[in-house]
Amino acid sequence: MSASPVISSEKTALRPGEGGGADLHLHTLFSDGTFTPEELAERGGRLGLVAMALTDHDSIEGCARMGRACEGLGIEFISGAELTAEYEGREVHLLGYFLEVEHPRLLGEMGKFQAVRKDRVREMAARLNKLGIPLRAETVFELANCHSPGRPHVGRALVLEGLCASVDEAFEKYLKKGRPAWVPKYKISSDAAIALIHEAHGLAVLAHPALNHCDQIIPTLAGQGLDGLECFHTRHTGAMPEYYLQMAARLNLAVTGGSDCHGYSKGKPLIGGVRLPARYVDKLKDARRNRASQPQPAAKAT
Ligand code: AMP
Ligand code: ZN
Ligand code: FE
Ligand code: FE
């Protein structure tokens, strides 16, 4: 694969006549986004997107609904999820694409990640209580109303209860790394995450590498079976997309991109702000076919 000509400093490499492009990194209220799958699909339709992928944190529950909504709008849908993983202590986010949403082991593992997330919310509430902040974990769970609660839900609950003025303030004072209610998140090892994604017939893509400062380990992840690199992302600015396109070409990785829209969770909805040209979606589907034709490695315990 050779790097396609891109306009550096652009988050998209759409050529004239290439249509509306794809947004392959989106969250709904099945994790910490604020849109339903139907709202997200409808917005994508209005923006003229030709393909969308749902990548909720540790959840594939919204995929069936989003798939139906996209189908009704003539938008290609790719099922997905975002897993928090680590390699030698370095956090990386892995996107699984084309995941089989009824896959028993994938559902079992997601259930474990979700249970750990709930314990983490309880621990954050306990730490807040020690600081004299009377937030109940149950309040967070009621507000989140999903199986994959996280810090944004804790932040929103603090605002709802009048204990913080804004979610930003909640992160600044209590929830961000190093603050008193910060609790580290469980991370599956990168090789186990990639193997799990493959077992569920998906492709494993490294999300927003620039955000995790993990460029040095990308070749190692490629050796573990990584299939693609998210070159285009809202926070990949300036020459970053081009830099990652070249790296993807060198390592023979597929190219993806998406906005990482969380709805109104963090300011304005980002959906459609990153548009992956359809030719990369086609290449991603080729990569899926190539992987499907390879023998499956034996399943690993995590
Ligand atoms: P968690 O997965 O529970 O650790 O939460 C991570 C999520 O919190 C990510 O989606 C972050 O983008 C989000 N986040 C980080 N800082 C903030 C902030 N200041 N306001 C809202 N969300 C944030
Ligand atoms: Zn999120
Ligand atoms: Fe992420
Ligand atoms: Fe994300």
Short mmCIF file of C-alpha atoms and ligand atoms in Angstrom, two decimals:
data_model
loop_
_atom_site.label_atom_id
_atom_site.label_comp_id
_atom_site.label_asym_id
_atom_site.label_seq_id
_atom_site.Cartn_x
_atom_site.Cartn_y
_atom_site.Cartn_z
CA MET A 1 0.00 0.00 0.00
CA SER A 2 1.43 3.39 -0.87
CA ALA A 3 0.49 6.57 0.94
CA SER A 4 -2.17 8.39 -1.06
CA PRO A 5 -1.68 12.06 -1.74
CA VAL A 6 -3.25 13.98 1.11
CA ILE A 7 -3.61 17.61 1.86
CA SER A 8 -1.45 17.80 4.97
CA SER A 9 -3.03 19.65 7.88
CA GLU A 10 -6.41 18.24 6.76
CA LYS A 11 -8.18 15.54 8.73
CA THR A 12 -9.54 14.08 5.54
CA ALA A 13 -8.15 13.15 2.19
CA LEU A 14 -11.38 13.26 0.20
CA ARG A 15 -10.87 13.80 -3.50
CA PRO A 16 -13.41 15.61 -5.64
CA GLY A 17 -16.38 13.35 -6.39
CA GLU A 18 -15.60 10.93 -3.56
CA GLY A 19 -18.84 11.57 -1.71
CA GLY A 20 -19.39 12.22 1.94
CA GLY A 21 -16.79 9.89 3.37
CA ALA A 22 -17.05 7.69 6.45
CA ASP A 23 -16.92 8.28 10.20
CA LEU A 24 -15.64 5.11 11.85
CA HIS A 25 -15.25 6.27 15.47
CA LEU A 26 -18.50 7.09 17.23
CA HIS A 27 -19.97 6.67 20.72
CA THR A 28 -23.61 6.46 21.85
CA LEU A 29 -25.31 6.38 25.22
CA PHE A 30 -24.50 2.67 25.37
CA SER A 31 -21.18 4.04 26.70
CA ASP A 32 -20.34 7.68 27.36
CA GLY A 33 -21.90 9.37 24.33
CA THR A 34 -25.15 11.28 24.54
CA PHE A 35 -26.90 10.20 21.32
CA THR A 36 -29.00 7.11 20.74
CA PRO A 37 -27.86 4.93 17.83
CA GLU A 38 -30.84 6.24 15.81
CA GLU A 39 -29.93 9.90 16.49
CA LEU A 40 -26.35 9.24 15.46
CA ALA A 41 -27.39 7.47 12.24
CA GLU A 42 -29.81 10.27 11.40
CA ARG A 43 -27.12 12.91 11.89
CA GLY A 44 -24.74 10.90 9.73
CA GLY A 45 -27.40 10.74 7.04
CA ARG A 46 -27.94 14.50 7.15
CA LEU A 47 -24.18 15.02 6.83
CA GLY A 48 -24.07 12.75 3.78
CA LEU A 49 -21.83 10.09 5.33
CA VAL A 50 -21.62 6.92 3.26
CA ALA A 51 -20.44 4.63 6.07
CA MET A 52 -20.43 4.72 9.86
CA ALA A 53 -19.03 2.49 12.60
CA LEU A 54 -20.15 2.40 16.22
CA THR A 55 -17.25 2.04 18.65
CA ASP A 56 -18.65 2.30 22.16
CA HIS A 57 -16.27 1.64 25.05
CA ASP A 58 -16.44 -2.03 26.09
CA SER A 59 -19.88 -2.48 24.53
CA ILE A 60 -21.41 -3.75 21.32
CA GLU A 61 -24.98 -3.40 22.57
CA GLY A 62 -25.87 -0.43 20.38
CA CYS A 63 -24.71 -2.07 17.15
CA ALA A 64 -27.92 -3.92 16.26
CA ARG A 65 -30.02 -0.75 16.58
CA MET A 66 -27.49 1.41 14.78
CA GLY A 67 -27.22 -1.18 11.99
CA ARG A 68 -30.98 -1.10 11.45
CA ALA A 69 -31.07 2.71 11.52
CA CYS A 70 -28.21 2.97 9.01
CA GLU A 71 -29.81 0.41 6.74
CA GLY A 72 -33.00 2.48 6.64
CA LEU A 73 -30.95 5.49 5.60
CA GLY A 74 -28.82 3.72 3.00
CA ILE A 75 -25.62 4.14 5.06
CA GLU A 76 -23.13 1.31 5.25
CA PHE A 77 -22.72 0.21 8.88
CA ILE A 78 -19.72 -1.45 10.50
CA SER A 79 -20.14 -2.93 13.99
CA GLY A 80 -17.40 -2.11 16.44
CA ALA A 81 -16.18 -1.39 19.96
CA GLU A 82 -13.26 0.41 21.63
CA LEU A 83 -11.20 -1.54 24.15
CA THR A 84 -8.72 -0.01 26.57
CA ALA A 85 -5.57 -2.09 26.43
CA GLU A 86 -1.93 -1.85 27.46
CA TYR A 87 1.46 -2.97 26.31
CA GLU A 88 4.22 -2.89 28.94
CA GLY A 89 2.35 -0.30 30.97
CA ARG A 90 1.51 1.95 28.03
CA GLU A 91 -2.20 2.55 27.47
CA VAL A 92 -3.53 2.03 23.98
CA HIS A 93 -7.10 2.05 22.66
CA LEU A 94 -7.98 -0.71 20.25
CA LEU A 95 -10.94 -0.47 17.92
CA GLY A 96 -12.51 -3.75 16.87
CA TYR A 97 -14.33 -3.54 13.52
CA PHE A 98 -16.78 -6.00 11.90
CA LEU A 99 -17.21 -7.68 15.29
CA GLU A 100 -19.74 -10.46 15.44
CA VAL A 101 -22.13 -8.92 17.95
CA GLU A 102 -23.54 -12.25 19.16
CA HIS A 103 -20.11 -13.84 19.66
CA PRO A 104 -20.32 -15.67 23.02
CA ARG A 105 -16.75 -15.13 24.22
CA LEU A 106 -16.71 -11.52 23.10
CA LEU A 107 -19.96 -10.92 25.00
CA GLY A 108 -18.51 -12.75 28.03
CA GLU A 109 -15.33 -10.64 28.01
CA MET A 110 -17.31 -7.40 27.54
CA GLY A 111 -19.43 -8.43 30.52
CA LYS A 112 -16.23 -8.73 32.59
CA PHE A 113 -14.95 -5.32 31.45
CA GLN A 114 -18.33 -3.80 32.32
CA ALA A 115 -18.33 -5.39 35.80
CA VAL A 116 -14.88 -3.90 36.42
CA ARG A 117 -16.14 -0.50 35.22
CA LYS A 118 -18.98 -0.65 37.77
CA ASP A 119 -16.53 -1.54 40.56
CA ARG A 120 -14.41 1.42 39.47
CA VAL A 121 -17.41 3.77 39.74
CA ARG A 122 -18.05 2.42 43.27
CA GLU A 123 -14.40 3.07 44.16
CA MET A 124 -14.57 6.62 42.73
CA ALA A 125 -17.73 7.28 44.76
CA ALA A 126 -16.04 5.90 47.89
CA ARG A 127 -13.05 8.20 47.35
CA LEU A 128 -15.35 11.18 46.82
CA ASN A 129 -17.25 10.29 49.99
CA LYS A 130 -13.94 10.28 51.92
CA LEU A 131 -13.39 13.82 50.66
CA GLY A 132 -16.82 14.77 52.01
CA ILE A 133 -18.52 14.74 48.58
CA PRO A 134 -21.77 12.81 49.09
CA LEU A 135 -22.10 11.14 45.67
CA ARG A 136 -23.70 7.69 45.60
CA ALA A 137 -22.57 5.12 43.04
CA GLU A 138 -26.26 4.29 42.49
CA THR A 139 -26.85 7.87 41.30
CA VAL A 140 -24.13 7.40 38.69
CA PHE A 141 -25.59 4.08 37.56
CA GLU A 142 -29.10 5.57 37.25
CA LEU A 143 -27.78 8.48 35.22
CA ALA A 144 -25.54 6.32 33.03
CA ASN A 145 -28.35 3.82 32.39
CA CYS A 146 -25.89 1.61 30.51
CA HIS A 147 -23.63 -1.33 31.24
CA SER A 148 -20.43 0.55 30.50
CA PRO A 149 -20.25 3.49 32.94
CA GLY A 150 -17.13 5.63 33.13
CA ARG A 151 -15.71 8.88 34.42
CA PRO A 152 -17.88 11.13 32.22
CA HIS A 153 -20.95 9.64 33.94
CA VAL A 154 -19.42 10.31 37.36
CA GLY A 155 -18.75 13.88 36.22
CA ARG A 156 -22.30 14.32 34.97
CA ALA A 157 -23.70 12.91 38.23
CA LEU A 158 -21.58 15.37 40.24
CA VAL A 159 -23.11 18.21 38.20
CA LEU A 160 -26.65 16.82 38.48
CA GLU A 161 -26.29 16.60 42.26
CA GLY A 162 -25.02 20.17 42.45
CA LEU A 163 -21.63 19.01 43.68
CA CYS A 164 -19.70 20.47 40.72
CA ALA A 165 -20.48 23.35 38.38
CA SER A 166 -19.45 21.47 35.22
CA VAL A 167 -18.12 18.13 34.01
CA ASP A 168 -14.82 19.87 33.23
CA GLU A 169 -14.61 21.07 36.83
CA ALA A 170 -15.36 17.51 38.01
CA PHE A 171 -12.46 16.19 35.94
CA GLU A 172 -10.13 19.00 37.01
CA LYS A 173 -10.88 18.70 40.72
CA TYR A 174 -11.48 14.99 41.19
CA LEU A 175 -11.45 12.65 38.22
CA LYS A 176 -8.42 13.23 36.04
CA LYS A 177 -5.22 11.29 36.56
CA GLY A 178 -3.52 12.32 39.76
CA ARG A 179 -6.67 13.86 41.28
CA PRO A 180 -8.05 12.37 44.52
CA ALA A 181 -10.96 10.38 43.04
CA TRP A 182 -9.00 9.08 40.05
CA VAL A 183 -9.03 5.30 39.89
CA PRO A 184 -6.92 3.54 37.27
CA LYS A 185 -8.87 1.66 34.64
CA TYR A 186 -8.56 -2.05 33.99
CA LYS A 187 -6.65 -2.68 30.79
CA ILE A 188 -6.52 -5.92 28.88
CA SER A 189 -3.10 -6.69 27.38
CA SER A 190 -2.79 -5.63 23.75
CA ASP A 191 -2.10 -9.14 22.49
CA ALA A 192 -5.13 -10.56 24.33
CA ALA A 193 -7.33 -7.73 22.99
CA ILE A 194 -6.15 -8.28 19.41
CA ALA A 195 -6.69 -12.05 19.75
CA LEU A 196 -10.19 -11.50 21.18
CA ILE A 197 -11.12 -9.17 18.31
CA HIS A 198 -9.85 -11.71 15.79
CA GLU A 199 -11.71 -14.52 17.52
CA ALA A 200 -14.92 -12.48 17.13
CA HIS A 201 -14.08 -12.19 13.39
CA GLY A 202 -13.11 -8.56 13.66
CA LEU A 203 -10.16 -6.41 12.66
CA ALA A 204 -8.03 -4.71 15.32
CA VAL A 205 -7.18 -1.06 14.70
CA LEU A 206 -5.09 1.23 16.90
CA ALA A 207 -7.17 4.29 17.80
CA HIS A 208 -5.74 7.83 17.92
CA PRO A 209 -2.05 6.89 18.38
CA ALA A 210 -1.04 10.52 18.85
CA LEU A 211 -3.23 10.80 21.95
CA ASN A 212 -1.54 7.85 23.64
CA HIS A 213 2.02 8.73 22.61
CA CYS A 214 2.60 5.14 21.57
CA ASP A 215 4.34 5.48 18.19
CA GLN A 216 7.33 3.40 19.26
CA ILE A 217 5.23 0.34 20.03
CA ILE A 218 3.16 0.36 16.82
CA PRO A 219 5.55 -2.11 15.08
CA THR A 220 5.24 -4.42 18.11
CA LEU A 221 1.45 -4.19 17.96
CA ALA A 222 1.64 -4.94 14.23
CA GLY A 223 3.64 -8.04 15.15
CA GLN A 224 0.85 -9.01 17.56
CA GLY A 225 -1.61 -8.97 14.65
CA LEU A 226 -2.81 -5.36 14.53
CA ASP A 227 -4.69 -4.82 11.27
CA GLY A 228 -5.00 -1.06 11.01
CA LEU A 229 -4.13 2.43 12.17
CA GLU A 230 -6.55 5.29 12.83
CA CYS A 231 -4.68 7.91 10.84
CA PHE A 232 -7.51 10.44 10.73
CA HIS A 233 -8.94 11.60 14.06
CA THR A 234 -10.31 14.88 15.37
CA ARG A 235 -7.18 15.44 17.41
CA HIS A 236 -4.75 14.37 14.70
CA THR A 237 -3.98 17.82 13.40
CA GLY A 238 -1.39 19.36 11.11
CA ALA A 239 0.96 16.82 9.55
CA MET A 240 -0.16 13.97 11.82
CA PRO A 241 -2.52 12.20 9.39
CA GLU A 242 0.18 12.13 6.75
CA TYR A 243 2.75 10.86 9.25
CA TYR A 244 0.47 7.98 10.27
CA LEU A 245 -0.49 7.24 6.66
CA GLN A 246 3.17 6.71 5.91
CA MET A 247 3.58 4.51 8.96
CA ALA A 248 0.50 2.45 7.96
CA ALA A 249 1.98 2.01 4.48
CA ARG A 250 5.35 0.91 5.93
CA LEU A 251 3.77 -1.62 8.28
CA ASN A 252 1.13 -2.79 5.80
CA LEU A 253 -1.72 -1.65 8.04
CA ALA A 254 -5.17 -0.61 6.86
CA VAL A 255 -6.08 3.06 7.27
CA THR A 256 -9.14 4.21 9.24
CA GLY A 257 -10.48 7.46 10.60
CA GLY A 258 -13.26 8.90 12.66
CA SER A 259 -14.34 11.85 14.73
CA ASP A 260 -14.61 10.11 18.15
CA CYS A 261 -17.94 11.91 18.56
CA HIS A 262 -19.46 11.63 22.05
CA GLY A 263 -22.52 13.77 21.25
CA TYR A 264 -22.88 16.68 23.65
CA SER A 265 -20.66 15.00 26.25
CA LYS A 266 -17.64 17.16 25.52
CA GLY A 267 -18.85 20.31 23.82
CA LYS A 268 -20.34 20.13 20.34
CA PRO A 269 -20.98 16.87 18.46
CA LEU A 270 -17.95 16.00 16.35
CA ILE A 271 -19.64 13.57 13.97
CA GLY A 272 -18.63 14.12 10.35
CA GLY A 273 -15.73 16.39 11.34
CA VAL A 274 -13.42 13.62 10.12
CA ARG A 275 -14.36 11.97 6.85
CA LEU A 276 -12.51 8.90 5.76
CA PRO A 277 -12.53 8.52 1.96
CA ALA A 278 -14.58 5.52 0.84
CA ARG A 279 -11.53 3.93 -0.81
CA TYR A 280 -10.10 3.25 2.68
CA VAL A 281 -13.35 1.59 3.73
CA ASP A 282 -13.02 -0.66 0.68
CA LYS A 283 -9.44 -1.50 1.67
CA LEU A 284 -10.59 -2.24 5.21
CA LYS A 285 -13.11 -4.71 3.81
CA ASP A 286 -10.31 -6.28 1.71
CA ALA A 287 -8.26 -6.65 4.90
CA ARG A 288 -11.24 -8.33 6.55
CA ARG A 289 -11.53 -10.80 3.68
CA ASN A 290 -7.78 -11.51 3.85
CA ARG A 291 -7.97 -12.17 7.58
CA ALA A 292 -11.05 -14.37 7.18
CA SER A 293 -9.11 -16.53 4.73
CA GLN A 294 -6.30 -17.05 7.30
CA PRO A 295 -6.51 -19.86 9.87
CA GLN A 296 -7.80 -18.68 13.28
CA PRO A 297 -5.23 -18.81 16.09
CA ALA A 298 -6.21 -20.83 19.15
CA ALA A 299 -8.31 -18.81 21.62
CA LYS A 300 -6.33 -17.41 24.55
CA ALA A 301 -7.55 -17.04 28.10
CA THR A 302 -7.39 -13.42 29.32
P1 AMP B 1 -12.91 6.49 31.37
O1 AMP B 1 -12.98 5.56 30.20
O2 AMP B 1 -13.95 6.19 32.39
O3 AMP B 1 -11.54 6.63 31.98
O4 AMP B 1 -13.26 7.93 30.80
C1 AMP B 1 -12.59 8.38 29.70
C2 AMP B 1 -13.48 9.32 28.97
O5 AMP B 1 -13.53 10.55 29.68
C3 AMP B 1 -12.96 9.62 27.58
O6 AMP B 1 -14.02 9.57 26.63
C4 AMP B 1 -12.45 11.03 27.74
O7 AMP B 1 -12.46 11.74 26.55
C5 AMP B 1 -13.42 11.59 28.75
N1 AMP B 1 -12.92 12.84 29.35
C6 AMP B 1 -11.66 13.15 29.68
N2 AMP B 1 -11.59 14.42 30.18
C7 AMP B 1 -12.87 14.90 30.12
C8 AMP B 1 -13.49 16.15 30.45
N3 AMP B 1 -12.77 17.15 30.96
N4 AMP B 1 -14.82 16.28 30.26
C9 AMP B 1 -15.55 15.27 29.75
N5 AMP B 1 -15.03 14.07 29.41
C10 AMP B 1 -13.71 13.89 29.58
ZN ZN B 2 -15.46 7.98 25.63
FE FE B 3 -10.15 6.37 22.87
FE FE B 4 -13.44 6.77 21.44
#
